[in-house]
JSON list of C-alpha atoms in Angstrom, two decimals:
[
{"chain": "A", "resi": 9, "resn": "UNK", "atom": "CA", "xyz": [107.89, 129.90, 58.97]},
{"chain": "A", "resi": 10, "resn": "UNK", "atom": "CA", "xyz": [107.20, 132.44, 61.43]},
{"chain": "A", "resi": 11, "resn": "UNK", "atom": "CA", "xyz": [106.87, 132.53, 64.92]},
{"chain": "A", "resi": 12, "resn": "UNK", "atom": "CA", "xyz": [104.06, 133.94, 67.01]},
{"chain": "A", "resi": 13, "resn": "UNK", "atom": "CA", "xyz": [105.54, 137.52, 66.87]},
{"chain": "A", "resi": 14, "resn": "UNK", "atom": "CA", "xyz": [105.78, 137.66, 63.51]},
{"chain": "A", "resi": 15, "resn": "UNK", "atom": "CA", "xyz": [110.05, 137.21, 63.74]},
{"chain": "A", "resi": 16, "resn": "UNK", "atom": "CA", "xyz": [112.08, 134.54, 62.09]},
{"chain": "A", "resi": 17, "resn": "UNK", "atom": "CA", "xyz": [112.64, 131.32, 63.67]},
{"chain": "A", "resi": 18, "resn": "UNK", "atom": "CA", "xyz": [115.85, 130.81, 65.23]},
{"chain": "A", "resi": 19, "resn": "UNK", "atom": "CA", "xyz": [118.73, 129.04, 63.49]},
{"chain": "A", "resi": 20, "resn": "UNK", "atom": "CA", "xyz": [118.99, 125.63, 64.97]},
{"chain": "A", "resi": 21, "resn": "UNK", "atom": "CA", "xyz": [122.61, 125.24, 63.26]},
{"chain": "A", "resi": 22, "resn": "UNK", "atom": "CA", "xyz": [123.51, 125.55, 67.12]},
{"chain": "A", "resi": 23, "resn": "UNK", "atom": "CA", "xyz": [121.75, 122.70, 68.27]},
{"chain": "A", "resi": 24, "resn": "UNK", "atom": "CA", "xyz": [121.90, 120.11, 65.24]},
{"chain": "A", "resi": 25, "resn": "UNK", "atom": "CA", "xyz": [125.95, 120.43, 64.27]},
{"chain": "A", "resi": 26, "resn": "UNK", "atom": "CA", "xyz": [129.38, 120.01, 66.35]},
{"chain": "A", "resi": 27, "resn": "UNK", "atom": "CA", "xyz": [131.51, 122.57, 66.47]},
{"chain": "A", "resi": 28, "resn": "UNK", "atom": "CA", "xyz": [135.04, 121.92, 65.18]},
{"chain": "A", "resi": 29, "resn": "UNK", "atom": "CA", "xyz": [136.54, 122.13, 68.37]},
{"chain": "A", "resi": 30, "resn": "UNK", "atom": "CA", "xyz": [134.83, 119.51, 69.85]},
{"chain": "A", "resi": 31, "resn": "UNK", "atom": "CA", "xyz": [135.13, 117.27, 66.90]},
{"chain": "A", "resi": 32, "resn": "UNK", "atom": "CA", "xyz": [139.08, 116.82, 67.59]},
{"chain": "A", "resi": 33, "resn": "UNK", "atom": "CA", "xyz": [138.57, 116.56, 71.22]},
{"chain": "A", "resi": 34, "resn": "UNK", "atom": "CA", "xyz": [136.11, 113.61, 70.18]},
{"chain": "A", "resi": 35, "resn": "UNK", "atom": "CA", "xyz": [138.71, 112.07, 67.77]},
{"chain": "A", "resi": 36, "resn": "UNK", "atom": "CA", "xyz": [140.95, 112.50, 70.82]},
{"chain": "A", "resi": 37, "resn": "UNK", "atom": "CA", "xyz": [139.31, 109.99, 72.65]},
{"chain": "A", "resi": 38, "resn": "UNK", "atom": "CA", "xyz": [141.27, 106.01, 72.80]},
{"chain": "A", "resi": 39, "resn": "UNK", "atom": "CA", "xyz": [139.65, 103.70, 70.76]},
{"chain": "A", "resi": 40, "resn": "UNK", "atom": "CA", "xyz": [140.54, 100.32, 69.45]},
{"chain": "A", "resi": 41, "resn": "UNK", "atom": "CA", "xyz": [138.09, 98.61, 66.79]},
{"chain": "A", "resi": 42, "resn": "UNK", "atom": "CA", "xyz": [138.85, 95.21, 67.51]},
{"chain": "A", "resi": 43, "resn": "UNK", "atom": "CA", "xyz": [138.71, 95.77, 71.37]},
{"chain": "A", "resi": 44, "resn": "UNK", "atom": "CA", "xyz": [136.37, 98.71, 72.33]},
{"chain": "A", "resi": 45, "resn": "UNK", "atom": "CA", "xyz": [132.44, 97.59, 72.86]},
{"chain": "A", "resi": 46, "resn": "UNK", "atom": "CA", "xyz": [129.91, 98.49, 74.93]},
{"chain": "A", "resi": 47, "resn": "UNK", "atom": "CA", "xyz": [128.49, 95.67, 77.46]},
{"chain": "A", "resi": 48, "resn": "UNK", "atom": "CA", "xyz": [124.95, 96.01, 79.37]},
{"chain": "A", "resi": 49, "resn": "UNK", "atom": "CA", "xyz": [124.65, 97.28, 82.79]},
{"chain": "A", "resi": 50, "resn": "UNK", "atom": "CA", "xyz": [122.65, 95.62, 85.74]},
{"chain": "A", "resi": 51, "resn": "UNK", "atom": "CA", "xyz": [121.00, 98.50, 86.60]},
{"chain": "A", "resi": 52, "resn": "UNK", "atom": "CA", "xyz": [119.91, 99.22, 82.58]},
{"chain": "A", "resi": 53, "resn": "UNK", "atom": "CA", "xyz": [122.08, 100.84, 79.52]},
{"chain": "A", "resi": 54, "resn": "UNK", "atom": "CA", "xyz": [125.33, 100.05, 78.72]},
{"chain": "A", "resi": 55, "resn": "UNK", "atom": "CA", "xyz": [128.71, 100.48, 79.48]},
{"chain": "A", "resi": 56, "resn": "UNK", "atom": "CA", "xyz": [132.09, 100.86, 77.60]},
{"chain": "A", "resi": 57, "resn": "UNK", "atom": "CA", "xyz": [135.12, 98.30, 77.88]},
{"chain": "A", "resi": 58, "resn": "UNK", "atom": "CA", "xyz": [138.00, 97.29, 76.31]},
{"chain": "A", "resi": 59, "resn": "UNK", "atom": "CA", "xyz": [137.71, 93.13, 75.32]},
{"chain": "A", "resi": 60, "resn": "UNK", "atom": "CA", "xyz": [140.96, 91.69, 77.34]},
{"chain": "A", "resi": 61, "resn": "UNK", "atom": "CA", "xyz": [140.04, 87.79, 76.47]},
{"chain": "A", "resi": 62, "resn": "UNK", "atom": "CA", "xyz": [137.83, 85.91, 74.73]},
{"chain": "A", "resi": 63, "resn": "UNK", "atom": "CA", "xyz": [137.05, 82.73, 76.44]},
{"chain": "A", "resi": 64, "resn": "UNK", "atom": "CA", "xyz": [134.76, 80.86, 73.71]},
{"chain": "A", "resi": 65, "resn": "UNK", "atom": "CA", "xyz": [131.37, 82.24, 74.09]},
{"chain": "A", "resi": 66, "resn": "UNK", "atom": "CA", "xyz": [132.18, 84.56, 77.03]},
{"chain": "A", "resi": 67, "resn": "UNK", "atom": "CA", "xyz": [134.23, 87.78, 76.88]},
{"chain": "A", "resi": 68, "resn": "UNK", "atom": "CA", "xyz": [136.24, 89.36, 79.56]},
{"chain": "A", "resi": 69, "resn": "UNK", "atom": "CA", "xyz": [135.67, 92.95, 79.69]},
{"chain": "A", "resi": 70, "resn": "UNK", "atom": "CA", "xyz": [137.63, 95.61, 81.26]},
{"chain": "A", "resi": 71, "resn": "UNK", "atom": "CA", "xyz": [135.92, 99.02, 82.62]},
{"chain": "A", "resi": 72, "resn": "UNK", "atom": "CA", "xyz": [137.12, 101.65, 85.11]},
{"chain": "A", "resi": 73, "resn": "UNK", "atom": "CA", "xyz": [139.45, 99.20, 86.71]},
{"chain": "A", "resi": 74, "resn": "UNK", "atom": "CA", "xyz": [137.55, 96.01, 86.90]},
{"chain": "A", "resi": 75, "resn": "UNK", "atom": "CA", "xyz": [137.30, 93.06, 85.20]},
{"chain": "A", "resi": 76, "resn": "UNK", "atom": "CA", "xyz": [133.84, 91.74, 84.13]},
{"chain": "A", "resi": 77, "resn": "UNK", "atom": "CA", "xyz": [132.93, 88.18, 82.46]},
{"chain": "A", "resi": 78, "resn": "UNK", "atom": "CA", "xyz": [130.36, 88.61, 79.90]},
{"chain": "A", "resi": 79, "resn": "UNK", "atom": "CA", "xyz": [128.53, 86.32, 76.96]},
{"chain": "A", "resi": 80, "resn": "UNK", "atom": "CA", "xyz": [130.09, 87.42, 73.90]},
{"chain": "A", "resi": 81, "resn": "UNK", "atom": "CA", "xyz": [126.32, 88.14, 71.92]},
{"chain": "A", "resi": 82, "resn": "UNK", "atom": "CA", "xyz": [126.12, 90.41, 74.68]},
{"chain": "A", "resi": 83, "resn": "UNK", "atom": "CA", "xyz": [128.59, 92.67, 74.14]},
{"chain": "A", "resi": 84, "resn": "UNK", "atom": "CA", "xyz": [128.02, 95.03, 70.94]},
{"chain": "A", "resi": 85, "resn": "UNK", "atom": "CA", "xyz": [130.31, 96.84, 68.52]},
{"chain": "A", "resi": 86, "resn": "UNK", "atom": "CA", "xyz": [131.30, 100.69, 69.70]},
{"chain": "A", "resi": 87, "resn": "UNK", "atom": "CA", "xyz": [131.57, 103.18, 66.87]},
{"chain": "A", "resi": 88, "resn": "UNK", "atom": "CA", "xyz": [134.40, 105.11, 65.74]},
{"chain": "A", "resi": 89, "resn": "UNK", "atom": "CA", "xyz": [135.34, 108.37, 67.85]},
{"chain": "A", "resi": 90, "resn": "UNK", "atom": "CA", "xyz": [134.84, 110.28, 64.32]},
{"chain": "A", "resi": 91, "resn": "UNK", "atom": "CA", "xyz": [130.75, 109.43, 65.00]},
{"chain": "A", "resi": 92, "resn": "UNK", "atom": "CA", "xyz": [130.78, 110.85, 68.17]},
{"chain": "A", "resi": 93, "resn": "UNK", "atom": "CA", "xyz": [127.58, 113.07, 69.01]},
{"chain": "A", "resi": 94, "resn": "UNK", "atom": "CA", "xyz": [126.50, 112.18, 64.94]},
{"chain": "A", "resi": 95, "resn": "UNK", "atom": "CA", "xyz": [124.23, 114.17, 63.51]},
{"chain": "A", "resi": 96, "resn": "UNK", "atom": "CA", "xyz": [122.34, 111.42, 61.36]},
{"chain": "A", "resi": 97, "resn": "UNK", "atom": "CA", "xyz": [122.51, 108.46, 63.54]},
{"chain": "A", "resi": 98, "resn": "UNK", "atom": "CA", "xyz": [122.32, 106.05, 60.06]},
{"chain": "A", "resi": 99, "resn": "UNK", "atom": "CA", "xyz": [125.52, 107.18, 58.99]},
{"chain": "A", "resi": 100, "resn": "UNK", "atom": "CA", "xyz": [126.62, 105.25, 62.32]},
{"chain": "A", "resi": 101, "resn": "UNK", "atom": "CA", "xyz": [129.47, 102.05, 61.14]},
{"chain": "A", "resi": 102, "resn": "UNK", "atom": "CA", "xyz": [127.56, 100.55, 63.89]},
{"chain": "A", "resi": 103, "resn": "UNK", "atom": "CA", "xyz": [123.84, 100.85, 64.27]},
{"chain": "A", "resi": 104, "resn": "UNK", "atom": "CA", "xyz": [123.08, 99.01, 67.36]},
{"chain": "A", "resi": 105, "resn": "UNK", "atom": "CA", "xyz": [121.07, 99.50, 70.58]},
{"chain": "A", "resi": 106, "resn": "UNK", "atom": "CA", "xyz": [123.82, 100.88, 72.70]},
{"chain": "A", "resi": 107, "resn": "UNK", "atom": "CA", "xyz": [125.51, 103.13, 70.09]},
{"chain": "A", "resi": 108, "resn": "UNK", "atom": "CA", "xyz": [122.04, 104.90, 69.36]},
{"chain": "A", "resi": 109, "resn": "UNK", "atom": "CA", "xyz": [122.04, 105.30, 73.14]},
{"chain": "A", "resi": 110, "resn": "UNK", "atom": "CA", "xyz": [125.10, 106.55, 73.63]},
{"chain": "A", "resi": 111, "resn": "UNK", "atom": "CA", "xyz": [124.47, 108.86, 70.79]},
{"chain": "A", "resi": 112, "resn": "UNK", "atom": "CA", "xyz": [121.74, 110.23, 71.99]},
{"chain": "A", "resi": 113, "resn": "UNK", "atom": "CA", "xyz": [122.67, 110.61, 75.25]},
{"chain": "A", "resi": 114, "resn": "UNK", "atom": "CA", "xyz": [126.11, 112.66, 74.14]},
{"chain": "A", "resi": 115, "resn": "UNK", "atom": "CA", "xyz": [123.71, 114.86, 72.16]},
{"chain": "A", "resi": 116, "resn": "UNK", "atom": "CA", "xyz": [121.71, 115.48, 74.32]},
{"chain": "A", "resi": 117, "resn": "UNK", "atom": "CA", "xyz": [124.02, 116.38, 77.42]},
{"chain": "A", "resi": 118, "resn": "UNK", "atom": "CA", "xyz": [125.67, 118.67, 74.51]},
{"chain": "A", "resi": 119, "resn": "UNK", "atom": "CA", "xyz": [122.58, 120.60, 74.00]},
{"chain": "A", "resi": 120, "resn": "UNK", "atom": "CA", "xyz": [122.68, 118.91, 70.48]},
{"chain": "A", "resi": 121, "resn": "UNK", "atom": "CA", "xyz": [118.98, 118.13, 70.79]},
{"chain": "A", "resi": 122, "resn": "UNK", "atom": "CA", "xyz": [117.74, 117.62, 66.85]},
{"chain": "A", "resi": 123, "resn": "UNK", "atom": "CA", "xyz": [119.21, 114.56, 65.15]},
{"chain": "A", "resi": 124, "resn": "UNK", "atom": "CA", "xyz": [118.04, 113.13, 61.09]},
{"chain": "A", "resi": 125, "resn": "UNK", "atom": "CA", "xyz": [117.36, 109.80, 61.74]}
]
């Protein structure tokens, strides 16, 4: 396909892949599967925590130094750091509301704007 001057389109390799690079800083990053989730926000979206108890159906949650109590089918599943800023969002371990998100959001701050989905 050609654009309107008659020139090749661009590669979008640029804006669909992660670099190396930023792939180990991603894998970098502290995660623990049984603990790490992502809890909903007041104010809309979601937040990550670490789980510190479970008190039967309500969590406690820890984020940027404070301690929130939660209901446990509120808090969802965060994704290994290896899926950060995925490129196809359904190879995700775990495909919920707040991972797509997230995912989005990291792609898009990244200038990663194309995604398979």
């Amino acid at each position: 396909k050609r654009g309107g001057t008659g020139d090749p389109d661009p590669d979008p390799t640029s804006y669909l892949f992660v670099t190396y690079e930023e792939k180990q800083k991603d894998l970098a990053k502290p995660y623990d599967p049984k603990k790490s989730c992502w809890f909903p926000l007041k104010e809309g979206g979601y937040a990550e925590g670490i789980i510190e108890a479970t008190e039967g159906d309500k969590v406690v949650v820890k984020a940027s130094g404070e301690k929130k109590v939660i209901k446990k089918d509120q808090v969802q599943q965060v994704n290994p750091p290896k899926f950060e800023r995925c490129e196809d969002m359904s190879n995700l371990t775990y495909l919920n509301e707040a991972s797509v998100l997230h995912n989005l959001k990291a792609r898009y701050v990244s200038k990663l704007i194309y995604t398979y989905s």
